[in-house]
Amino acid sequence: MRILGVFLAILTVFFAGAGLTLALWRRSGSILAAELFGFSWLLGAGLVSGLLALGGIVLPGGALLAVVTGVTLVIGYYGARTLRAGTVRIETGWVGAPVWEKWLQLLVVIPIGYMGWAIFRDAVMWDGLLVWEAKARHAFLAGGSLPAAYFSDVTRMRFHPSYPLYLPFTELWVYLWTGDCDQTAVKGIFPVFYAAAIALLWSSTIRLGGRPWAAAVTALLPLFVPLMADNGLGLVQGYADFVLGAVYLGGVSALLAWRVRGEEGAWPVAAACAAVLPWIKQEGLFLLASLILLAAAMGWTRREKGFGFLVPGFWFSVLRFAAPGLVVVVVWRLALGLLHVKEDSTFHPFTMEYLWAGLPRLGTIFHLIGAQFSLLKYWSLLWFAVPVALLTLARRRRMVALWLAVALFAPLVFDIVPYLFTTLDLVFHMTTSLDRLFLQFSLIGVLCLGLALEEGRGE
């Protein structure tokens, strides 16, 4: 019965996410099956976790399960109508490819299968247990929602009660369907997150490069990056950073599909991914800002008349892109304020006085960032290969290389700022957190490698 519960929980998330993705993509003619798979899971988890957070305020567990399930079915049905109406078509992406290239796509199964084995081999640990799963367990035992006392309990301050609920309430969804707090059952969602990321790597390479063999090799690359496989702080331990990186990859790939391939429906999908980012983790705010910056850069260079930097329509378009994510940020902050959340402060107030005092730390910050890039035990040769890949790509597709560079370096720049205000020992704080921050944009680095593998079509 628990296996059936896990299956139904995952299926309903997919159904809701597919409906939302197809509804947003309806302005374009086709979507790749791998794209639909990746976006369906990532956006579906955001939709279901958000519905649980809202519905749990007034509904008990059984009624909450029934109502949220009903909403997911309605959204899924609405999206399915776009398929029947013919406004969206699903394509494989390898039509016309040689037989050997089609068989090569089986490589995609290797990293997903390995990660699934690794996840069920190890226990959920540290932040995966005490920050994320603990919220899901508490909410399940409380009847489907986190009581207000949870957020104001001083004994929980070390476990970050202010962190958002995307991952915990996706886990809660599994608990509601299985009827028990079974950590083995809830592990079933983590291979799906990994599969969604691999699917988006594959589909992004197909969209921008066009050759299935390059897409298959790109999808295989994360297996050779230790921190993306099972070397701690990832999905094997139940952390949220790889999940955050997968959604960020989704947003970047959707923006590239919109700007490079003219898929107009990809733009609202990218905005939806941007809105999900701050719902996953606090650092998602920096990735949201990075996606907004990337969307603005792409809009600024768009050739269509009336979309220049000084035209009001440009700023209105950027605001429309940013609005869903900003609404999520504001609503969550208001909710935390109303709940009187108590949490240890790791940072000084963000004032000019503390900024000025923190500027002398920049030398140490840059030194430790450089050291993190060179850690082979975490990253293998990834960060040595990415600059070469960007330079290679820039020779043929200058704008694509520029946008990927923005997607890589914008989060890095934003991540530097909090270290200027940290109340902890700077070296300790950075050495215990930099690897997780890098993991959040490392999939973009893998995409750079994949696109540099073959001679893409010019921009």
Short mmCIF file of C-alpha atoms in Angstrom, two decimals:
data_model
loop_
_atom_site.label_atom_id
_atom_site.label_comp_id
_atom_site.label_asym_id
_atom_site.label_seq_id
_atom_site.Cartn_x
_atom_site.Cartn_y
_atom_site.Cartn_z
CA MET A 1 0.00 0.00 0.00
CA ARG A 2 2.86 2.38 0.73
CA ILE A 3 4.32 1.82 -2.73
CA LEU A 4 0.91 2.62 -4.20
CA GLY A 5 0.68 5.75 -2.04
CA VAL A 6 4.09 6.97 -3.20
CA PHE A 7 3.15 6.26 -6.82
CA LEU A 8 -0.13 8.20 -6.54
CA ALA A 9 1.57 11.11 -4.78
CA ILE A 10 4.17 11.37 -7.56
CA LEU A 11 1.55 10.89 -10.27
CA THR A 12 -0.67 13.70 -8.99
CA VAL A 13 2.31 16.07 -8.81
CA PHE A 14 3.16 15.22 -12.41
CA PHE A 15 -0.44 15.62 -13.52
CA ALA A 16 -0.77 19.06 -11.95
CA GLY A 17 2.63 20.16 -13.25
CA ALA A 18 1.94 18.90 -16.76
CA GLY A 19 -1.35 20.76 -16.82
CA LEU A 20 0.30 23.97 -15.67
CA THR A 21 3.22 23.61 -18.09
CA LEU A 22 0.99 22.92 -21.09
CA ALA A 23 -1.31 25.80 -20.17
CA LEU A 24 1.67 28.17 -20.01
CA TRP A 25 3.29 26.75 -23.17
CA ARG A 26 0.14 26.91 -25.29
CA ARG A 27 1.40 29.86 -27.34
CA SER A 28 4.09 27.65 -28.90
CA GLY A 29 3.67 24.84 -31.36
CA SER A 30 5.67 22.05 -29.73
CA ILE A 31 7.34 21.00 -26.51
CA LEU A 32 9.90 18.26 -26.12
CA ALA A 33 8.77 15.26 -24.07
CA ALA A 34 11.84 15.60 -21.82
CA GLU A 35 11.06 19.29 -21.31
CA LEU A 36 7.52 18.45 -20.33
CA PHE A 37 8.74 15.80 -17.91
CA GLY A 38 11.21 18.14 -16.18
CA PHE A 39 8.95 21.16 -15.94
CA SER A 40 5.96 19.05 -14.90
CA TRP A 41 7.71 17.70 -11.84
CA LEU A 42 9.45 20.91 -10.74
CA LEU A 43 6.42 23.17 -11.25
CA GLY A 44 4.01 20.50 -10.03
CA ALA A 45 5.89 20.19 -6.75
CA GLY A 46 5.72 23.96 -6.35
CA LEU A 47 2.00 23.98 -7.08
CA VAL A 48 1.16 21.09 -4.73
CA SER A 49 3.33 22.39 -1.88
CA GLY A 50 1.77 25.83 -2.23
CA LEU A 51 -1.75 24.39 -2.21
CA LEU A 52 -0.91 22.38 0.92
CA ALA A 53 0.46 25.49 2.64
CA LEU A 54 -2.69 27.48 1.86
CA GLY A 55 -5.22 24.70 2.30
CA GLY A 56 -3.67 23.48 5.54
CA ILE A 57 -4.69 26.73 7.21
CA VAL A 58 -8.36 25.71 7.20
CA LEU A 59 -8.52 22.00 6.27
CA PRO A 60 -7.57 18.89 8.29
CA GLY A 61 -5.46 16.09 6.79
CA GLY A 62 -8.13 13.97 5.05
CA ALA A 63 -10.03 16.93 3.63
CA LEU A 64 -6.76 18.62 2.66
CA LEU A 65 -5.68 15.54 0.70
CA ALA A 66 -9.03 15.35 -1.08
CA VAL A 67 -9.23 19.05 -1.97
CA VAL A 68 -5.63 19.36 -3.20
CA THR A 69 -6.02 16.16 -5.23
CA GLY A 70 -9.16 17.59 -6.81
CA VAL A 71 -7.38 20.81 -7.74
CA THR A 72 -4.45 18.89 -9.27
CA LEU A 73 -6.86 16.86 -11.40
CA VAL A 74 -8.65 19.99 -12.61
CA ILE A 75 -5.38 21.71 -13.55
CA GLY A 76 -4.11 18.56 -15.24
CA TYR A 77 -7.33 18.23 -17.23
CA TYR A 78 -7.16 21.87 -18.31
CA GLY A 79 -3.62 21.40 -19.59
CA ALA A 80 -4.56 18.17 -21.39
CA ARG A 81 -7.17 20.10 -23.36
CA THR A 82 -4.36 22.02 -25.06
CA LEU A 83 -3.10 18.72 -26.46
CA ARG A 84 -6.52 17.75 -27.77
CA ALA A 85 -7.01 21.22 -29.22
CA GLY A 86 -3.70 20.91 -31.07
CA THR A 87 -2.28 24.17 -29.69
CA VAL A 88 0.67 22.23 -28.25
CA ARG A 89 2.39 19.15 -29.68
CA ILE A 90 4.76 16.83 -27.87
CA GLU A 91 7.89 15.85 -29.80
CA THR A 92 10.72 13.45 -29.02
CA GLY A 93 13.55 15.65 -30.29
CA TRP A 94 15.32 12.92 -32.24
CA VAL A 95 13.15 12.65 -35.35
CA GLY A 96 15.42 12.05 -38.34
CA ALA A 97 18.43 11.12 -36.20
CA PRO A 98 20.46 8.04 -37.15
CA VAL A 99 19.64 4.81 -35.35
CA TRP A 100 22.90 4.86 -33.38
CA GLU A 101 22.03 8.28 -31.95
CA LYS A 102 18.62 7.05 -30.87
CA TRP A 103 20.18 4.09 -29.07
CA LEU A 104 22.69 6.43 -27.47
CA GLN A 105 19.86 8.08 -25.55
CA LEU A 106 19.90 5.09 -23.21
CA LEU A 107 22.91 6.76 -21.57
CA VAL A 108 20.42 9.04 -19.83
CA VAL A 109 19.24 6.09 -17.74
CA ILE A 110 22.69 5.55 -16.19
CA PRO A 111 22.94 8.66 -13.95
CA ILE A 112 19.26 8.40 -12.96
CA GLY A 113 19.61 4.73 -12.07
CA TYR A 114 22.80 5.33 -10.14
CA MET A 115 21.29 8.21 -8.17
CA GLY A 116 18.20 6.16 -7.37
CA TRP A 117 20.41 3.39 -6.00
CA ALA A 118 22.53 5.85 -3.97
CA ILE A 119 19.47 7.56 -2.47
CA PHE A 120 17.98 4.32 -1.19
CA ARG A 121 21.41 3.14 -0.03
CA ASP A 122 21.93 5.98 2.47
CA ALA A 123 19.84 7.62 5.17
CA VAL A 124 18.49 11.17 5.07
CA MET A 125 21.00 13.26 7.04
CA TRP A 126 21.72 16.62 8.60
CA ASP A 127 19.79 19.46 6.89
CA GLY A 128 17.83 16.92 4.87
CA LEU A 129 16.59 15.45 8.14
CA LEU A 130 16.54 18.33 10.63
CA VAL A 131 15.51 21.22 8.36
CA TRP A 132 13.39 19.72 5.58
CA GLU A 133 12.00 16.32 6.56
CA ALA A 134 11.37 17.47 10.14
CA LYS A 135 8.91 20.07 8.85
CA ALA A 136 7.08 17.45 6.78
CA ARG A 137 6.89 15.08 9.76
CA HIS A 138 5.66 17.80 12.13
CA ALA A 139 3.03 18.96 9.64
CA PHE A 140 1.76 15.40 9.08
CA LEU A 141 1.50 14.69 12.80
CA ALA A 142 -0.27 18.03 13.30
CA GLY A 143 -2.96 17.11 10.77
CA GLY A 144 -1.54 18.47 7.52
CA SER A 145 -0.10 21.87 8.38
CA LEU A 146 2.55 23.45 10.56
CA PRO A 147 0.94 25.04 13.64
CA ALA A 148 1.84 28.63 14.48
CA ALA A 149 3.62 27.43 17.63
CA TYR A 150 6.16 25.62 15.44
CA PHE A 151 7.49 28.91 14.04
CA SER A 152 7.74 30.69 17.39
CA ASP A 153 9.26 27.78 19.32
CA VAL A 154 12.72 28.92 20.47
CA THR A 155 13.92 25.30 20.67
CA ARG A 156 13.65 25.08 16.86
CA MET A 157 15.67 28.19 16.07
CA ARG A 158 18.69 26.17 14.97
CA PHE A 159 16.56 24.26 12.45
CA HIS A 160 15.56 27.33 10.39
CA PRO A 161 11.79 27.56 10.84
CA SER A 162 11.77 30.51 8.40
CA TYR A 163 12.93 28.39 5.46
CA PRO A 164 10.23 27.98 2.77
CA LEU A 165 8.11 24.87 2.34
CA TYR A 166 8.62 23.63 -1.24
CA LEU A 167 10.59 20.51 -0.33
CA PRO A 168 9.03 19.80 3.10
CA PHE A 169 5.48 19.99 1.78
CA THR A 170 6.33 17.87 -1.26
CA GLU A 171 7.49 15.31 1.30
CA LEU A 172 4.30 15.96 3.28
CA TRP A 173 2.30 15.10 0.15
CA VAL A 174 3.91 11.65 0.14
CA TYR A 175 3.17 11.23 3.85
CA LEU A 176 -0.48 12.15 3.32
CA TRP A 177 -0.84 9.58 0.53
CA THR A 178 0.97 6.81 2.41
CA GLY A 179 -0.67 7.62 5.75
CA ASP A 180 2.59 7.45 7.67
CA CYS A 181 5.90 9.26 8.23
CA ASP A 182 8.01 6.78 6.29
CA GLN A 183 11.41 8.20 5.37
CA THR A 184 12.06 5.34 2.99
CA ALA A 185 8.84 6.17 1.14
CA VAL A 186 9.61 9.88 0.97
CA LYS A 187 12.99 9.12 -0.61
CA GLY A 188 11.04 8.20 -3.72
CA ILE A 189 10.73 11.86 -4.73
CA PHE A 190 14.49 12.52 -4.85
CA PRO A 191 15.34 10.36 -7.88
CA VAL A 192 12.48 12.15 -9.66
CA PHE A 193 14.06 15.54 -8.93
CA TYR A 194 17.33 14.20 -10.32
CA ALA A 195 15.58 12.77 -13.38
CA ALA A 196 13.89 16.16 -13.96
CA ALA A 197 17.28 17.90 -13.94
CA ILE A 198 18.77 15.33 -16.33
CA ALA A 199 15.74 15.68 -18.63
CA LEU A 200 16.15 19.46 -18.74
CA LEU A 201 19.88 19.15 -19.47
CA TRP A 202 19.05 16.80 -22.33
CA SER A 203 16.23 18.92 -23.75
CA SER A 204 18.17 22.20 -23.43
CA THR A 205 21.05 20.73 -25.41
CA ILE A 206 18.65 19.48 -28.08
CA ARG A 207 16.92 22.87 -28.26
CA LEU A 208 20.14 24.85 -28.60
CA GLY A 209 22.46 22.36 -30.27
CA GLY A 210 20.21 20.08 -32.20
CA ARG A 211 22.08 16.75 -32.02
CA PRO A 212 20.84 13.87 -29.81
CA TRP A 213 24.35 12.48 -29.25
CA ALA A 214 25.49 15.73 -27.63
CA ALA A 215 22.35 15.79 -25.48
CA ALA A 216 22.96 12.22 -24.30
CA VAL A 217 26.58 12.98 -23.34
CA THR A 218 25.51 16.17 -21.55
CA ALA A 219 22.93 14.24 -19.51
CA LEU A 220 25.65 11.79 -18.48
CA LEU A 221 28.13 14.44 -17.25
CA PRO A 222 26.65 15.06 -13.74
CA LEU A 223 27.56 11.48 -12.87
CA PHE A 224 31.25 12.51 -13.03
CA VAL A 225 30.88 15.56 -10.76
CA PRO A 226 31.15 14.20 -7.20
CA LEU A 227 28.92 16.81 -5.52
CA MET A 228 26.23 16.22 -8.15
CA ALA A 229 26.37 12.48 -7.58
CA ASP A 230 26.56 11.28 -3.99
CA ASN A 231 29.50 13.03 -2.31
CA GLY A 232 27.40 14.66 0.42
CA LEU A 233 25.17 17.73 0.62
CA GLY A 234 22.97 16.60 -2.25
CA LEU A 235 19.84 14.63 -2.96
CA VAL A 236 21.24 11.49 -1.34
CA GLN A 237 21.13 13.25 2.02
CA GLY A 238 17.82 15.02 1.28
CA TYR A 239 19.23 18.52 0.85
CA ALA A 240 17.46 21.22 -1.17
CA ASP A 241 20.39 22.79 -3.03
CA PHE A 242 20.38 20.46 -6.03
CA VAL A 243 16.60 20.91 -6.23
CA LEU A 244 17.13 24.66 -6.28
CA GLY A 245 19.71 24.23 -9.04
CA ALA A 246 17.32 22.08 -11.08
CA VAL A 247 14.62 24.77 -11.00
CA TYR A 248 17.20 27.43 -11.86
CA LEU A 249 18.32 25.31 -14.82
CA GLY A 250 14.67 25.08 -15.86
CA GLY A 251 14.29 28.85 -15.80
CA VAL A 252 17.50 29.45 -17.76
CA SER A 253 16.70 26.77 -20.35
CA ALA A 254 13.18 28.15 -20.84
CA LEU A 255 14.53 31.67 -21.35
CA LEU A 256 17.03 30.36 -23.90
CA ALA A 257 14.27 28.47 -25.72
CA TRP A 258 12.26 31.70 -25.83
CA ARG A 259 15.08 33.96 -26.95
CA VAL A 260 17.09 31.68 -29.24
CA ARG A 261 14.43 29.39 -30.71
CA GLY A 262 11.45 31.76 -30.59
CA GLU A 263 9.32 29.53 -28.34
CA GLU A 264 6.98 32.20 -26.97
CA GLY A 265 5.37 29.77 -24.55
CA ALA A 266 8.70 29.19 -22.83
CA TRP A 267 8.71 32.74 -21.44
CA PRO A 268 5.81 32.21 -18.97
CA VAL A 269 7.30 28.83 -18.01
CA ALA A 270 10.55 30.62 -17.15
CA ALA A 271 8.58 33.13 -15.05
CA ALA A 272 6.91 30.22 -13.23
CA CYS A 273 10.33 28.70 -12.48
CA ALA A 274 11.48 32.09 -11.20
CA ALA A 275 8.48 32.20 -8.86
CA VAL A 276 9.30 28.74 -7.48
CA LEU A 277 12.92 29.61 -6.59
CA PRO A 278 12.25 31.67 -3.42
CA TRP A 279 9.71 29.03 -2.33
CA ILE A 280 12.50 26.41 -2.14
CA LYS A 281 15.14 28.12 -0.01
CA GLN A 282 16.17 31.59 1.08
CA GLU A 283 19.06 31.62 -1.40
CA GLY A 284 16.41 31.25 -4.08
CA LEU A 285 15.97 35.01 -3.84
CA PHE A 286 19.45 35.44 -5.35
CA LEU A 287 18.66 33.00 -8.15
CA LEU A 288 15.37 34.84 -8.75
CA ALA A 289 17.35 38.08 -9.10
CA SER A 290 19.74 36.30 -11.48
CA LEU A 291 16.88 35.08 -13.68
CA ILE A 292 15.35 38.56 -13.74
CA LEU A 293 18.73 39.98 -14.78
CA LEU A 294 19.05 37.31 -17.49
CA ALA A 295 15.53 37.99 -18.78
CA ALA A 296 16.33 41.72 -18.90
CA ALA A 297 19.59 41.06 -20.77
CA MET A 298 17.79 38.91 -23.33
CA GLY A 299 15.02 41.46 -23.77
CA TRP A 300 17.52 44.29 -24.16
CA THR A 301 19.24 42.53 -27.05
CA ARG A 302 16.04 41.38 -28.72
CA ARG A 303 15.84 42.61 -32.29
CA GLU A 304 12.10 43.14 -32.55
CA LYS A 305 11.03 46.76 -32.89
CA GLY A 306 9.83 48.41 -29.71
CA PHE A 307 11.83 46.28 -27.25
CA GLY A 308 14.82 48.53 -26.68
CA PHE A 309 16.33 49.55 -23.36
CA LEU A 310 14.65 52.98 -23.33
CA VAL A 311 11.21 51.80 -24.36
CA PRO A 312 8.62 51.52 -21.53
CA GLY A 313 7.49 48.15 -22.91
CA PHE A 314 10.89 46.71 -22.04
CA TRP A 315 10.56 47.56 -18.36
CA PHE A 316 6.95 46.40 -18.29
CA SER A 317 8.04 43.03 -19.69
CA VAL A 318 10.78 42.69 -17.04
CA LEU A 319 8.28 43.59 -14.32
CA ARG A 320 5.80 41.00 -15.59
CA PHE A 321 8.53 38.38 -15.49
CA ALA A 322 9.58 39.32 -11.96
CA ALA A 323 6.09 39.82 -10.49
CA PRO A 324 5.19 36.17 -9.63
CA GLY A 325 8.47 35.61 -7.81
CA LEU A 326 8.23 38.91 -5.95
CA VAL A 327 4.69 38.04 -4.86
CA VAL A 328 5.96 34.74 -3.41
CA VAL A 329 8.74 36.57 -1.54
CA VAL A 330 6.41 39.22 -0.11
CA VAL A 331 3.67 36.77 0.90
CA TRP A 332 6.12 34.46 2.65
CA ARG A 333 7.78 37.33 4.51
CA LEU A 334 4.38 38.63 5.60
CA ALA A 335 3.41 35.16 6.81
CA LEU A 336 6.61 34.86 8.83
CA GLY A 337 5.96 38.27 10.35
CA LEU A 338 2.42 37.33 11.36
CA LEU A 339 3.69 34.07 12.87
CA HIS A 340 6.36 35.90 14.90
CA VAL A 341 9.11 33.59 13.67
CA LYS A 342 12.14 33.37 15.95
CA GLU A 343 15.48 32.48 14.40
CA ASP A 344 19.17 32.97 15.17
CA SER A 345 20.58 35.84 13.14
CA THR A 346 23.62 34.81 11.14
CA PHE A 347 23.97 38.27 9.62
CA HIS A 348 24.27 41.85 10.75
CA PRO A 349 21.57 44.25 9.52
CA PHE A 350 22.03 45.13 5.87
CA THR A 351 23.05 48.75 6.42
CA MET A 352 25.73 50.93 4.87
CA GLU A 353 27.64 50.92 8.15
CA TYR A 354 28.00 47.13 8.19
CA LEU A 355 28.63 47.05 4.44
CA TRP A 356 31.55 49.43 4.83
CA ALA A 357 32.87 47.38 7.73
CA GLY A 358 32.64 44.20 5.68
CA LEU A 359 34.46 45.41 2.56
CA PRO A 360 37.94 44.47 3.89
CA ARG A 361 36.73 40.84 3.84
CA LEU A 362 36.64 40.81 0.03
CA GLY A 363 40.22 39.58 -0.28
CA THR A 364 39.51 36.53 1.87
CA ILE A 365 36.19 35.97 0.11
CA PHE A 366 37.76 35.91 -3.36
CA HIS A 367 40.56 33.65 -2.16
CA LEU A 368 38.13 31.09 -0.71
CA ILE A 369 35.92 31.22 -3.81
CA GLY A 370 38.94 30.49 -5.99
CA ALA A 371 39.90 27.61 -3.72
CA GLN A 372 36.37 26.19 -3.99
CA PHE A 373 36.50 26.25 -7.79
CA SER A 374 39.66 24.12 -7.69
CA LEU A 375 38.40 21.41 -5.29
CA LEU A 376 38.63 18.30 -7.45
CA LYS A 377 37.08 16.12 -4.73
CA TYR A 378 33.83 18.08 -5.11
CA TRP A 379 33.81 19.28 -8.71
CA SER A 380 36.30 17.15 -10.61
CA LEU A 381 37.33 19.23 -13.67
CA LEU A 382 33.98 21.01 -14.07
CA TRP A 383 35.09 24.54 -13.21
CA PHE A 384 38.31 24.18 -15.20
CA ALA A 385 36.35 23.09 -18.27
CA VAL A 386 33.54 25.67 -18.08
CA PRO A 387 35.66 28.74 -19.07
CA VAL A 388 37.07 26.77 -22.03
CA ALA A 389 33.53 25.76 -23.03
CA LEU A 390 32.30 29.37 -22.86
CA LEU A 391 35.19 30.59 -24.98
CA THR A 392 34.62 27.81 -27.51
CA LEU A 393 30.92 28.60 -27.63
CA ALA A 394 31.58 32.35 -27.95
CA ARG A 395 33.44 31.77 -31.22
CA ARG A 396 30.25 30.49 -32.85
CA ARG A 397 27.36 31.81 -30.75
CA ARG A 398 28.46 34.94 -28.98
CA MET A 399 25.13 35.91 -27.44
CA VAL A 400 24.36 32.41 -26.15
CA ALA A 401 27.79 32.31 -24.48
CA LEU A 402 27.16 35.75 -22.98
CA TRP A 403 23.77 34.76 -21.55
CA LEU A 404 25.16 31.55 -20.08
CA ALA A 405 27.96 33.56 -18.49
CA VAL A 406 25.37 35.86 -16.92
CA ALA A 407 23.45 32.81 -15.64
CA LEU A 408 26.67 31.51 -14.05
CA PHE A 409 28.24 34.62 -12.61
CA ALA A 410 25.18 36.57 -11.46
CA PRO A 411 24.41 34.06 -8.64
CA LEU A 412 28.09 34.04 -7.68
CA VAL A 413 28.13 37.84 -7.33
CA PHE A 414 24.90 37.87 -5.34
CA ASP A 415 26.20 35.10 -3.06
CA ILE A 416 29.20 37.24 -2.08
CA VAL A 417 27.05 39.95 -0.49
CA PRO A 418 25.84 38.06 2.63
CA TYR A 419 29.41 37.15 3.58
CA LEU A 420 30.12 40.86 3.99
CA PHE A 421 27.52 40.91 6.78
CA THR A 422 28.10 37.55 8.47
CA THR A 423 28.30 37.45 12.28
CA LEU A 424 30.19 34.13 12.15
CA ASP A 425 33.87 33.58 11.55
CA LEU A 426 34.23 34.32 7.84
CA VAL A 427 36.46 31.36 6.97
CA PHE A 428 34.26 28.92 8.90
CA HIS A 429 31.07 30.31 7.34
CA MET A 430 32.39 30.14 3.80
CA THR A 431 34.04 26.72 4.02
CA THR A 432 30.81 25.21 5.39
CA SER A 433 28.47 26.79 2.82
CA LEU A 434 30.27 27.61 -0.44
CA ASP A 435 30.00 24.10 -1.86
CA ARG A 436 26.21 24.13 -1.48
CA LEU A 437 25.96 27.59 -3.07
CA PHE A 438 28.04 26.46 -6.04
CA LEU A 439 25.84 23.40 -6.42
CA GLN A 440 22.87 25.70 -7.05
CA PHE A 441 24.25 26.93 -10.38
CA SER A 442 26.53 24.02 -11.30
CA LEU A 443 23.99 22.51 -13.72
CA ILE A 444 24.38 25.63 -15.85
CA GLY A 445 28.08 24.82 -16.04
CA VAL A 446 27.25 21.32 -17.27
CA LEU A 447 24.94 22.83 -19.91
CA CYS A 448 27.83 25.01 -21.10
CA LEU A 449 29.95 21.89 -21.61
CA GLY A 450 27.17 20.18 -23.52
CA LEU A 451 26.60 23.07 -25.87
CA ALA A 452 30.32 23.34 -26.57
CA LEU A 453 30.50 19.67 -27.61
CA GLU A 454 29.26 20.25 -31.11
CA GLU A 455 29.14 22.94 -33.70
CA GLY A 456 25.80 24.62 -32.94
CA ARG A 457 23.78 26.68 -35.31
CA GLY A 458 24.77 30.36 -35.27
CA GLU A 459 22.93 32.98 -33.27
#
